[in-house]
Structure formats: C-alpha cells, structure tokens
Short mmCIF file of C-alpha atoms and ligand atoms in Angstrom, two decimals:
data_model
loop_
_atom_site.label_atom_id
_atom_site.label_comp_id
_atom_site.label_asym_id
_atom_site.label_seq_id
_atom_site.Cartn_x
_atom_site.Cartn_y
_atom_site.Cartn_z
CA MET A 1 0.00 0.00 0.00
CA GLN A 2 1.17 3.46 -0.78
CA GLU A 3 0.25 6.55 1.12
CA VAL A 4 -0.57 9.64 -0.82
CA ARG A 5 0.16 12.79 1.08
CA CYS A 6 -0.15 16.38 0.09
CA ALA A 7 3.14 17.90 -0.91
CA SER A 8 2.14 21.20 0.61
CA CYS A 9 0.45 20.50 3.91
CA ASN A 10 1.32 16.83 4.24
CA ARG A 11 -2.27 15.85 4.67
CA LYS A 12 -3.07 12.23 3.96
CA LEU A 13 -5.13 12.18 0.81
CA ALA A 14 -5.40 8.58 -0.20
CA GLU A 15 -4.02 5.14 0.32
CA GLY A 16 -3.69 2.29 -2.08
CA LEU A 17 -1.90 1.03 -5.11
CA PHE A 18 -1.53 3.28 -8.09
CA GLN A 19 0.80 4.09 -10.92
CA GLN A 20 -0.35 7.58 -11.67
CA LEU A 21 -2.70 9.74 -9.72
CA ASN A 22 -3.82 13.31 -9.72
CA ILE A 23 -5.56 14.38 -6.58
CA LYS A 24 -6.43 17.78 -5.25
CA CYS A 25 -5.97 18.43 -1.61
CA PRO A 26 -9.24 19.48 -0.02
CA ARG A 27 -7.40 21.32 2.69
CA CYS A 28 -5.04 23.63 0.88
CA GLY A 29 -6.14 23.08 -2.70
CA THR A 30 -2.80 21.89 -4.00
CA LEU A 31 -3.02 19.60 -6.98
CA ASN A 32 -0.76 16.67 -6.28
CA SER A 33 0.46 14.59 -9.17
CA MET A 34 1.70 11.28 -7.95
CA ARG A 35 3.51 8.92 -10.20
CA VAL A 36 5.33 5.70 -9.58
CA GLU A 37 8.38 5.34 -11.74
CA ASN A 38 9.20 1.74 -11.02
CA PRO A 39 6.13 -0.44 -10.51
CA SER A 40 8.49 -3.36 -9.78
CA PRO A 41 8.13 -5.62 -12.81
CA PRO A 42 8.28 -9.34 -12.20
CA ARG A 43 11.83 -10.53 -12.21
CA VAL A 44 12.64 -13.36 -14.52
CA GLU A 45 15.45 -15.53 -13.40
CA ASN A 46 17.05 -18.36 -15.27
CA SER A 47 17.29 -20.84 -12.50
CA GLU A 48 19.07 -23.87 -13.77
CA PRO A 49 19.15 -26.90 -11.53
CA GLU A 50 22.60 -27.73 -10.35
CA CYS A 51 22.61 -31.44 -11.04
CA GLN A 52 25.86 -31.62 -12.91
CA ARG A 53 28.20 -31.57 -10.03
CA ALA A 54 31.41 -33.22 -11.04
CA PRO A 55 33.23 -34.56 -8.03
CA SER A 56 36.84 -33.62 -7.91
CA SER A 57 38.17 -37.02 -8.70
CA SER A 58 41.89 -37.32 -8.70
CA ASN A 59 41.80 -40.75 -10.27
CA LEU A 60 41.66 -39.44 -13.78
CA ILE A 61 45.32 -38.91 -14.25
CA GLU A 62 46.62 -39.62 -17.69
CA ARG A 63 49.80 -41.51 -17.44
CA GLN A 64 52.23 -40.59 -20.09
CA SER A 65 54.06 -43.80 -20.73
CA PRO A 66 57.30 -43.38 -22.57
ZN1 ZN B 1 -2.68 20.11 1.18
#
C-alpha cells in the first residue's frame, strides 16, 4: 500500500496502489500529481538446476608412458 500525502500541507489524501494519480488536496487546494516510476516488474530468473556436479576425482590422471 502506498500513502498519498499532500506535498504542501502533508495531509493524507489517499491510500492504495496506483501508478499515476492526480488528486487535489481538499485542505489547501494543492493539486498533487503522484507517479510511480518503477512499478516493480516481475523478475525473470534463469534458475538452472545444479545437477551436474562433477566430483573432484583425482583418479583421472593420464599416465604418459614413454
Ligand atoms: Zn494540502
């Protein structure tokens, strides 16, 4: 929830979710233009399952026979 307060007298005007709002303060008459710049878009993550865990095996040593 977002609180909308008057920029002039700091009176609470509204409360809720909005992206853009124009509201006139009934107290001092200031027209407040509220706007949310970042409405937090859903984040897409490429979550790959870590199933390819190669154990550090030291047995794979190539012997270079002369
Ligand atoms: Zn006001």
